[in-house]
Protein backbone atom coordinates (compact mmCIF):
# COMPACT_ATOMS: atom_id res chain seq x y z
CA MET A 1 0.35 0.14 0.10
CA THR A 2 1.42 3.28 -0.81
CA ALA A 3 1.40 5.73 2.07
CA LYS A 4 -2.25 7.74 0.84
CA GLU A 5 -3.79 4.30 1.18
CA ILE A 6 -2.31 3.58 4.67
CA GLY A 7 -3.75 7.08 6.19
CA ASN A 8 -7.00 6.66 4.03
CA PHE A 9 -7.47 3.46 6.02
CA GLY A 10 -6.04 4.26 8.60
CA GLU A 11 -8.95 6.89 9.12
CA ALA A 12 -11.76 5.43 8.06
CA ALA A 13 -10.85 2.82 10.77
CA ALA A 14 -10.87 5.38 13.13
CA ALA A 15 -14.08 6.56 11.88
CA LYS A 16 -15.75 3.55 12.70
CA TYR A 17 -14.62 3.27 15.52
CA LEU A 18 -15.25 6.83 17.01
CA GLU A 19 -18.71 6.15 15.32
CA GLU A 20 -18.99 2.55 17.03
CA ASN A 21 -18.13 4.52 20.47
CA GLY A 22 -21.50 6.94 20.88
CA ILE A 23 -19.04 9.50 19.60
CA SER A 24 -19.91 11.57 15.53
CA VAL A 25 -17.90 12.14 12.95
CA ILE A 26 -18.82 15.77 11.74
CA LYS A 27 -15.61 15.83 9.26
CA ARG A 28 -13.01 13.98 7.60
CA ASN A 29 -9.68 15.65 5.81
CA PHE A 30 -10.18 19.20 6.71
CA HIS A 31 -7.91 21.33 5.09
CA CYS A 32 -7.38 25.10 5.51
CA ARG A 33 -4.61 27.73 5.21
CA GLU A 34 -3.76 26.43 8.45
CA GLY A 35 -2.73 23.40 7.35
CA GLU A 36 -5.37 19.90 7.86
CA ILE A 37 -6.96 17.82 10.71
CA ASP A 38 -8.14 14.34 9.99
CA ILE A 39 -10.79 13.73 11.94
CA ILE A 40 -12.69 16.56 13.45
CA ALA A 41 -15.36 15.29 15.94
CA LYS A 42 -18.20 15.74 18.65
CA ASP A 43 -18.14 13.48 22.11
CA LYS A 44 -21.48 14.74 23.87
CA ASN A 45 -20.68 18.56 24.85
CA VAL A 46 -17.35 18.59 23.22
CA ILE A 47 -15.47 19.11 19.84
CA ALA A 48 -13.27 16.80 19.32
CA PHE A 49 -9.74 17.46 16.97
CA VAL A 50 -8.82 14.43 16.53
CA GLU A 51 -5.10 13.01 15.02
CA VAL A 52 -4.71 8.62 12.82
CA LYS A 53 -1.11 7.36 12.78
CA THR A 54 -1.28 4.22 11.01
CA ARG A 55 1.93 1.83 11.31
CA LYS A 56 2.74 -1.52 11.27
CA SER A 57 3.98 -2.31 14.45
CA LYS A 58 5.12 -0.59 18.05
CA ASP A 59 9.38 -1.27 16.57
CA TYR A 60 10.01 2.45 16.45
CA GLY A 61 7.73 3.82 18.75
CA THR A 62 4.30 4.05 19.43
CA PRO A 63 1.87 5.90 16.33
CA ALA A 64 0.98 8.68 19.23
CA GLU A 65 5.08 9.26 19.43
CA PHE A 66 5.30 10.40 15.75
CA VAL A 67 2.71 13.19 16.64
CA GLY A 68 5.31 15.96 17.40
CA PHE A 69 5.04 19.40 18.81
CA ARG A 70 5.03 21.31 15.26
CA LYS A 71 2.53 18.65 13.88
CA GLN A 72 0.36 19.42 17.33
CA GLN A 73 0.68 23.29 16.86
CA LYS A 74 0.07 23.08 13.48
CA ILE A 75 -3.70 21.13 14.04
CA MET A 76 -4.45 23.56 17.22
CA LYS A 77 -4.22 26.37 14.58
CA THR A 78 -6.04 24.53 12.01
CA ALA A 79 -8.48 24.05 14.95
CA MET A 80 -8.85 27.61 16.35
CA TYR A 81 -9.42 28.87 12.44
CA TYR A 82 -12.56 26.07 12.64
CA VAL A 83 -13.65 27.46 15.68
CA LYS A 84 -14.15 30.50 15.04
CA ARG A 85 -14.77 31.14 18.77
CA ASP A 86 -14.04 30.20 21.98
CA ASP A 87 -17.24 29.81 23.86
CA ILE A 88 -17.27 26.07 22.55
CA ASP A 89 -15.28 23.28 24.59
CA ILE A 90 -12.72 21.83 22.48
CA ARG A 91 -10.29 19.31 23.00
CA PHE A 92 -7.41 17.26 20.86
CA ASP A 93 -7.25 13.43 20.63
CA VAL A 94 -4.99 10.93 18.96
CA ILE A 95 -6.16 7.44 17.79
CA GLU A 96 -3.16 4.84 17.14
CA VAL A 97 -3.96 2.45 13.71
CA ILE A 98 -2.37 0.04 14.36
CA TYR A 99 -2.28 -2.56 10.96
CA ILE A 100 -1.44 -5.78 8.78
CA GLU A 101 -0.52 -5.96 5.06
CA LYS A 102 -2.49 -9.16 4.09
CA PHE A 103 -2.96 -10.19 0.14
CA ASP A 104 -6.10 -9.19 0.18
CA GLY A 105 -5.48 -5.84 1.51
CA ALA A 106 -4.81 -5.24 5.89
CA GLU A 107 -6.20 -5.64 8.99
CA VAL A 108 -6.60 -3.95 11.36
CA THR A 109 -4.67 -5.21 14.76
CA GLU A 110 -5.43 -2.54 17.46
CA ILE A 111 -6.86 0.79 18.52
CA SER A 112 -6.44 2.77 20.90
CA TYR A 113 -8.35 6.29 21.27
CA ILE A 114 -6.45 8.89 23.54
CA LYS A 115 -8.24 11.77 24.69
CA ASN A 116 -6.35 15.19 25.61
CA ALA A 117 -3.49 13.52 24.16
CA PHE A 118 -1.79 17.71 23.40
CA GLY A 119 -3.43 21.55 24.20
CA GLY A 120 -4.64 22.77 27.38
CA PHE A 121 -7.26 25.12 26.58
């Protein structure tokens, strides 16, 4: 699979996971001049900006460890552009998707959902 196919696979798995756990997906792949957010979701009264990281294994660290400080800053700026007001409760989450490639595609082997992974609002 190409990097784009892996990303799309992980995002689809993450969106399905959120929906199955009662969290509504509002938008996927939100883009603006500030950056990009993989998934924007609503969890009760909170808007969650979700970064999805998909890897084959944790051999080189957990997927969440690849959401560095610069990426966090970019996500937060993009979220502020999306929200455009400060009377909404928001948080920044990360979903880790671990998968294996199979002859007929890929299969998720593990999903970890980290609420309030970074940022402080």
